[in-house]
Coordinates of C-alpha atoms in Angstrom, one line a residue:
M1 CA -13.3 16.1 -26.4
D2 CA -13.3 13.2 -27.6
F3 CA -15.2 14.5 -31.2
Q4 CA -13.7 11.9 -33.9
A5 CA -16.0 8.5 -31.8
G6 CA -19.5 11.0 -32.0
I7 CA -18.7 11.1 -35.5
L8 CA -17.8 7.4 -36.2
R9 CA -21.1 6.8 -34.2
D10 CA -23.9 9.0 -36.3
G11 CA -24.6 8.8 -40.0
S12 CA -24.0 12.9 -39.4
P13 CA -20.5 14.5 -38.3
M14 CA -22.8 18.0 -38.4
D15 CA -25.1 17.0 -36.0
S16 CA -22.6 14.7 -33.5
L17 CA -20.6 17.4 -33.4
E18 CA -23.5 19.4 -32.3
K19 CA -24.4 17.4 -29.5
Q20 CA -21.0 17.8 -28.5
L21 CA -21.6 21.1 -27.9
I22 CA -23.9 21.0 -26.1
C23 CA -23.8 22.9 -22.5
P24 CA -25.4 20.7 -19.9
I25 CA -26.8 23.7 -18.4
C26 CA -28.5 25.8 -20.7
L27 CA -28.9 22.8 -23.0
E28 CA -27.7 25.2 -26.2
M29 CA -24.6 25.4 -27.7
F30 CA -21.7 27.2 -26.1
S31 CA -21.4 30.3 -26.3
K32 CA -18.7 32.5 -25.6
P33 CA -16.6 33.0 -23.7
V34 CA -16.4 29.2 -22.4
V35 CA -14.2 28.0 -19.9
I36 CA -12.9 24.6 -19.0
L37 CA -12.7 23.0 -15.3
P38 CA -10.1 21.3 -13.5
C39 CA -12.2 18.1 -14.7
Q40 CA -11.8 19.0 -18.3
H41 CA -15.6 19.6 -18.1
N42 CA -16.7 22.2 -20.4
L43 CA -19.3 25.2 -19.2
C44 CA -20.4 29.2 -20.7
R45 CA -19.2 31.2 -18.8
K46 CA -22.1 33.1 -18.1
C47 CA -23.6 29.3 -17.1
A48 CA -20.7 28.2 -14.6
N49 CA -21.7 32.1 -12.8
D50 CA -24.8 30.7 -12.6
V51 CA -23.9 27.9 -10.5
F52 CA -21.4 29.1 -8.7
Q53 CA -24.0 31.7 -7.6
A54 CA -26.4 29.2 -6.6
A55 CA -23.6 27.6 -5.3
N56 CA -22.3 30.8 -3.2
P57 CA -24.9 32.9 -2.5
Y58 CA -23.4 35.9 0.1
W59 CA -20.3 35.7 -2.2
Q60 CA -21.2 39.0 -4.3
S61 CA -21.1 41.0 -0.6
R62 CA -18.3 39.6 1.1
G63 CA -16.4 43.4 1.0
S64 CA -13.7 45.1 -0.2
V65 CA -11.3 41.9 -0.1
I66 CA -13.3 39.0 -2.6
S67 CA -12.4 35.1 -1.8
G68 CA -12.9 32.3 -3.2
G69 CA -16.0 30.3 -3.0
R70 CA -16.4 26.4 -4.9
F71 CA -19.6 24.9 -6.2
R72 CA -19.5 21.2 -8.1
C73 CA -19.0 20.2 -12.1
P74 CA -23.1 19.3 -12.6
S75 CA -21.4 16.4 -15.3
C76 CA -19.4 14.8 -12.8
R77 CA -20.1 16.6 -9.7
H78 CA -15.9 17.3 -9.0
E79 CA -15.4 20.1 -6.8
V80 CA -14.5 23.6 -8.0
L81 CA -12.5 25.8 -5.8
L82 CA -12.2 28.9 -7.5
D83 CA -9.9 31.6 -6.6
R84 CA -11.0 35.1 -5.0
H85 CA -11.6 35.6 -9.5
G86 CA -14.2 33.3 -9.6
V87 CA -15.2 32.2 -12.4
Y88 CA -13.4 34.7 -14.7
G89 CA -10.1 33.0 -13.1
L90 CA -10.9 29.7 -15.1
Q91 CA -9.3 28.8 -18.0
R92 CA -11.2 29.7 -22.1
N93 CA -11.1 26.9 -24.0
L94 CA -10.3 28.3 -27.1
L95 CA -10.2 25.0 -29.6
V96 CA -14.1 24.6 -28.2
E97 CA -14.7 28.2 -29.4
N98 CA -13.2 28.2 -33.0
I99 CA -15.2 24.6 -33.6
I100 CA -18.2 26.7 -32.5
D101 CA -16.9 29.1 -35.2
I102 CA -16.6 26.8 -37.9
Y103 CA -19.4 25.1 -36.8
K104 CA -21.4 27.8 -37.0
Q105 CA -20.3 28.9 -40.3
E106 CA -20.9 25.3 -41.6
F107 CA -24.8 25.3 -40.8
S108 CA -25.2 28.9 -41.9
S109 CA -23.6 27.6 -45.4
R110 CA -26.3 24.7 -45.1
P111 CA -29.5 25.0 -46.9
L112 CA -33.0 24.8 -44.9
K113 CA -34.2 22.2 -44.7
K114 CA -38.2 21.4 -44.2
G115 CA -36.9 18.7 -41.4
E116 CA -34.6 21.2 -39.8
H117 CA -37.9 22.8 -38.4
P118 CA -41.4 21.7 -36.2
M119 CA -44.0 21.7 -38.3
C120 CA -47.7 22.4 -37.5
K121 CA -49.3 19.1 -37.9
E122 CA -52.6 20.6 -38.7
H123 CA -51.2 23.0 -41.8
E124 CA -48.1 20.9 -43.0
D125 CA -46.6 23.4 -44.6
E126 CA -46.7 26.4 -41.6
R127 CA -43.8 26.1 -38.7
I128 CA -44.3 26.6 -35.7
N129 CA -43.7 29.8 -35.0
I130 CA -46.1 31.5 -32.0
Y131 CA -46.6 30.2 -28.5
C132 CA -50.8 29.6 -27.4
V133 CA -50.3 30.6 -23.8
T134 CA -54.0 29.8 -22.6
C135 CA -53.5 26.3 -24.1
E136 CA -49.6 26.2 -23.0
V137 CA -48.5 25.2 -26.7
P138 CA -46.5 25.6 -29.1
T139 CA -48.6 25.9 -32.4
C140 CA -48.6 28.6 -36.2
S141 CA -49.9 31.2 -37.1
M142 CA -53.1 29.6 -39.3
C143 CA -53.8 27.3 -36.5
K144 CA -54.2 31.6 -34.3
V145 CA -56.1 32.6 -37.3
F146 CA -57.9 30.0 -38.7
G147 CA -57.3 26.6 -36.4
A148 CA -57.6 25.6 -33.3
H149 CA -57.0 28.7 -31.7
K150 CA -58.3 31.8 -32.9
D151 CA -59.6 32.6 -29.8
C152 CA -56.4 32.1 -28.1
E153 CA -53.9 34.3 -26.5
V154 CA -51.2 33.6 -28.0
A155 CA -47.1 34.6 -27.6
P156 CA -44.1 34.8 -29.2
L157 CA -42.3 31.7 -29.2
Q158 CA -39.2 32.9 -28.9
T159 CA -40.5 35.1 -25.1
I160 CA -41.6 31.9 -24.0
F161 CA -38.6 30.0 -25.7
Q162 CA -36.7 32.1 -23.3
G163 CA -38.7 32.4 -20.4
Q164 CA -39.0 28.4 -20.5
K165 CA -34.8 28.6 -20.1
T166 CA -34.5 31.1 -18.1
E167 CA -36.5 28.7 -15.8
L168 CA -35.6 25.7 -16.5
N169 CA -31.9 27.0 -15.7
N170 CA -33.0 28.9 -12.6
C171 CA -33.6 25.1 -10.7
I172 CA -31.0 23.8 -12.3
S173 CA -29.2 25.7 -10.3
M174 CA -31.7 25.1 -7.7
L175 CA -30.8 21.7 -7.8
V176 CA -27.0 21.6 -7.9
A177 CA -27.0 24.2 -4.9
G178 CA -29.4 21.7 -2.7
N179 CA -26.8 18.6 -4.3
D180 CA -24.2 20.6 -3.0
R181 CA -26.0 21.2 0.1
I182 CA -26.9 17.8 0.5
Q183 CA -23.2 16.5 0.0
T184 CA -22.2 18.9 3.1
I185 CA -24.5 16.6 4.8
I186 CA -23.5 13.2 3.8
S187 CA -20.2 13.9 4.8
Q188 CA -20.9 16.1 8.0
L189 CA -23.4 12.3 8.7
E190 CA -20.0 10.2 7.7
D191 CA -18.1 12.4 10.4
S192 CA -20.4 11.5 13.0
C193 CA -20.4 7.8 12.5
R194 CA -16.7 8.1 12.3
S195 CA -16.5 9.7 15.3
T196 CA -19.1 8.0 17.8
E197 CA -17.2 4.3 16.5
E198 CA -14.2 6.4 18.2
N199 CA -15.8 7.6 20.8
S200 CA -17.8 3.5 21.0
E201 CA -13.9 2.2 20.9
A202 CA -12.7 4.4 23.7
A203 CA -16.4 3.8 25.8
R204 CA -15.2 -0.4 25.2
R205 CA -11.6 0.6 26.6
E206 CA -12.1 2.5 29.5
L207 CA -15.2 0.4 30.6
C208 CA -12.9 -2.8 30.5
A209 CA -10.0 -1.2 32.5
R210 CA -12.6 0.0 35.1
F211 CA -13.5 -3.6 35.4
D212 CA -9.9 -5.1 35.7
A213 CA -8.4 -2.6 38.3
L214 CA -12.3 -4.1 40.1
A215 CA -11.3 -7.3 39.6
A216 CA -7.5 -6.8 40.6
L217 CA -8.9 -5.4 43.6
L218 CA -11.2 -8.4 44.1
E219 CA -8.0 -10.9 44.0
E220 CA -5.8 -8.4 46.2
K221 CA -8.6 -8.9 48.9
K222 CA -9.5 -12.5 48.1
S223 CA -5.3 -12.8 48.6
E224 CA -5.5 -11.2 51.8
L225 CA -8.6 -12.8 53.3
L226 CA -7.2 -16.1 52.3
Q227 CA -3.5 -15.7 54.1
R228 CA -5.0 -15.1 57.7
I229 CA -7.1 -18.2 57.2
T230 CA -3.4 -20.0 56.6
R231 CA -2.2 -18.1 59.2
E232 CA -5.5 -19.3 62.0
Q233 CA -5.1 -22.4 60.2
G234 CA -1.3 -22.9 61.6
D235 CA -1.8 -21.3 65.0
K236 CA -4.8 -24.3 65.7
T237 CA -3.2 -27.2 64.0
G238 CA -0.1 -25.8 66.3
F239 CA -1.6 -25.3 69.1
V240 CA -3.5 -29.3 68.3
Q241 CA -0.5 -31.0 67.7
G242 CA 1.8 -29.4 70.5
L243 CA -1.5 -31.0 72.6
I244 CA -1.0 -34.4 71.4
C245 CA 2.4 -34.5 71.5
Q246 CA 1.7 -34.2 75.5
Y247 CA -0.6 -36.2 76.3
K248 CA 1.8 -38.9 74.2
E249 CA 4.0 -38.3 77.2
Q250 CA 1.6 -39.0 79.2
L251 CA 0.8 -41.8 77.9
E252 CA 3.9 -43.2 77.3
K253 CA 5.0 -42.2 81.1
S254 CA 1.5 -44.4 82.2
S255 CA 2.5 -47.4 79.7
R256 CA 5.7 -47.7 82.1
L257 CA 3.7 -47.6 84.9
V258 CA 1.3 -50.4 83.8
E259 CA 4.1 -52.5 82.9
T260 CA 6.1 -52.3 86.0
A261 CA 3.4 -52.6 88.0
I262 CA 2.2 -55.8 86.7
Q263 CA 5.6 -56.9 87.2
A264 CA 5.8 -56.5 90.6
M265 CA 2.3 -58.6 91.0
E266 CA 4.3 -60.7 89.7
E267 CA 6.8 -60.7 92.8
T268 CA 6.2 -64.1 94.6
G269 CA 8.0 -63.1 98.0
G270 CA 6.3 -61.0 100.7
A271 CA 9.7 -59.1 101.6
A272 CA 11.0 -58.8 98.0
F273 CA 7.2 -57.1 97.1
L274 CA 7.1 -55.0 100.2
M275 CA 9.9 -53.3 99.7
N276 CA 9.3 -51.7 96.2
A277 CA 5.3 -51.6 96.4
K278 CA 5.0 -48.8 98.3
Q279 CA 7.5 -46.6 96.6
L280 CA 5.5 -48.1 93.1
I281 CA 1.8 -47.1 94.6
K282 CA 3.0 -43.6 95.4
T283 CA 4.4 -43.2 92.0
I284 CA 1.7 -44.0 90.7
V285 CA -0.6 -42.3 92.6
E286 CA 1.4 -38.8 92.3
A287 CA 1.2 -39.5 88.0
S288 CA -2.1 -39.7 87.9
K289 CA -2.7 -36.8 89.8
G290 CA -0.5 -34.6 87.6
G291 CA -1.3 -35.8 84.6
R292 CA -4.3 -33.2 84.3
L293 CA -3.1 -31.5 80.8
E294 CA -4.9 -28.7 79.1
K295 CA -7.8 -29.7 76.6
I296 CA -10.1 -27.7 73.7
E297 CA -12.6 -26.1 74.0
H298 CA -15.9 -27.4 72.3
G299 CA -15.8 -25.6 68.8
Y300 CA -12.7 -24.7 68.8
E301 CA -11.5 -26.4 64.9
S302 CA -14.6 -23.9 63.3
M303 CA -13.6 -21.7 61.1
D304 CA -17.0 -20.1 61.1
A305 CA -15.8 -16.7 62.2
F306 CA -13.8 -16.1 58.5
S307 CA -16.9 -16.5 56.6
V308 CA -17.6 -13.6 54.4
S309 CA -21.2 -12.0 53.1
L310 CA -20.7 -11.1 49.6
D311 CA -24.5 -10.8 48.8
H312 CA -24.2 -7.1 49.1
L313 CA -21.4 -7.3 47.0
A314 CA -23.4 -9.2 44.4
E315 CA -26.0 -6.7 44.5
A316 CA -23.9 -3.9 43.8
V317 CA -22.9 -5.3 41.1
R318 CA -26.0 -6.6 39.5
A319 CA -26.9 -2.7 39.7
L320 CA -24.3 -1.5 37.8
D321 CA -24.9 0.2 35.2
F322 CA -24.4 3.5 32.8
D323 CA -24.9 6.7 34.6
P324 CA -28.1 8.5 33.3
A325 CA -27.8 11.5 30.6
E326 CA -29.4 12.5 27.8
E327 CA -29.4 11.3 24.1
D328 CA -27.6 13.1 22.0
E329 CA -30.1 15.1 19.7
E330 CA -28.6 14.9 15.7
Y331 CA -30.6 17.9 14.4
F332 CA -30.5 20.0 10.9
D333 CA -30.1 23.7 10.9
G334 CA -33.0 25.4 9.4
E335 CA -31.0 27.5 6.8
E336 CA -28.1 25.5 5.7
E337 CA -29.2 22.5 7.4
E338 CA -25.8 21.6 8.9
V339 CA -26.2 18.3 11.3
E340 CA -24.5 19.2 15.0
E341 CA -24.0 16.8 17.5
D342 CA -23.1 16.4 21.5
V343 CA -21.2 14.0 22.2
V344 CA -21.7 13.1 26.6
P345 CA -18.8 11.6 27.9
E346 CA -19.7 7.6 29.4
R347 CA -19.3 7.1 33.2
T348 CA -19.2 3.5 34.6
V349 CA -20.1 3.3 38.6
I350 CA -18.4 1.1 40.2
A351 CA -19.6 -0.3 44.0
T352 CA -16.4 -0.3 46.0
P353 CA -16.3 -3.7 48.8
Q354 CA -17.6 -3.2 52.5

């Protein structure tokens, strides 16, 4: 502890020193033995034991082999871990104990000053030394005999002092224990928050993977159907191209016959004309009779048979949702106020194309 800094800030070194020797639990000067915590703060061992017992109410009934426990420093909230010896395993601060002895010796050698004890406002020369139970205020003996409290019930000041000091000490222990429980709940809630974030990220990855698989399946099916359309297109166009070639050949033959017939019509000699006319007419007639080629049916070029209705698939995709499940419940245990969480994995319904 930094006693020098307190002494320099205060005009009275002994008063400043006394402030440094006050226990944060009982609010009195440390009573020996004084123990030092790992965080370097000091407590009366009795006060430390009270705080420890409040934070570990079942510590004394754990069988013959006593395990350790824990509590938090009332000054800095640092967690103190104890072994099976409890607070008796904490190191004593002999330096503080020696300073207390020196302080008490110095304090006892000083003359008593009037201002060091509260004085009665009604009787300025009388010290406040009794407690009015009826009015719940400290007062002096003269007030009880002649003053405002002569008809009231009184008690020794030290008795009331010790009683209220004990009650306040119990309240502090209760608050410290309550703070420990609250800190435990906060830790559990923080763990729950981290778990929720991790589970949400895992659910996102799973959902993306399933939609990617569905997209890959749709892409594969689309490629398959496109190939079938391409094959059908090739078959139909190939057949039509073949017919076009046949009709072109017939047209070319017919054109040559027309040209030959025109040349024959230009022949002026009867004998010469008749020598070739009969065979030419026979060739033209046979060509006209045997020139009937295959034709395509009406609507041959239609590809309506390769139309796919995706309305039912679109409806199924729009209807996709998470499976209904009961929401997780967070509740506090009535005794320990512990938070529990049931994690229900979310599942995704994937509609496959028919």
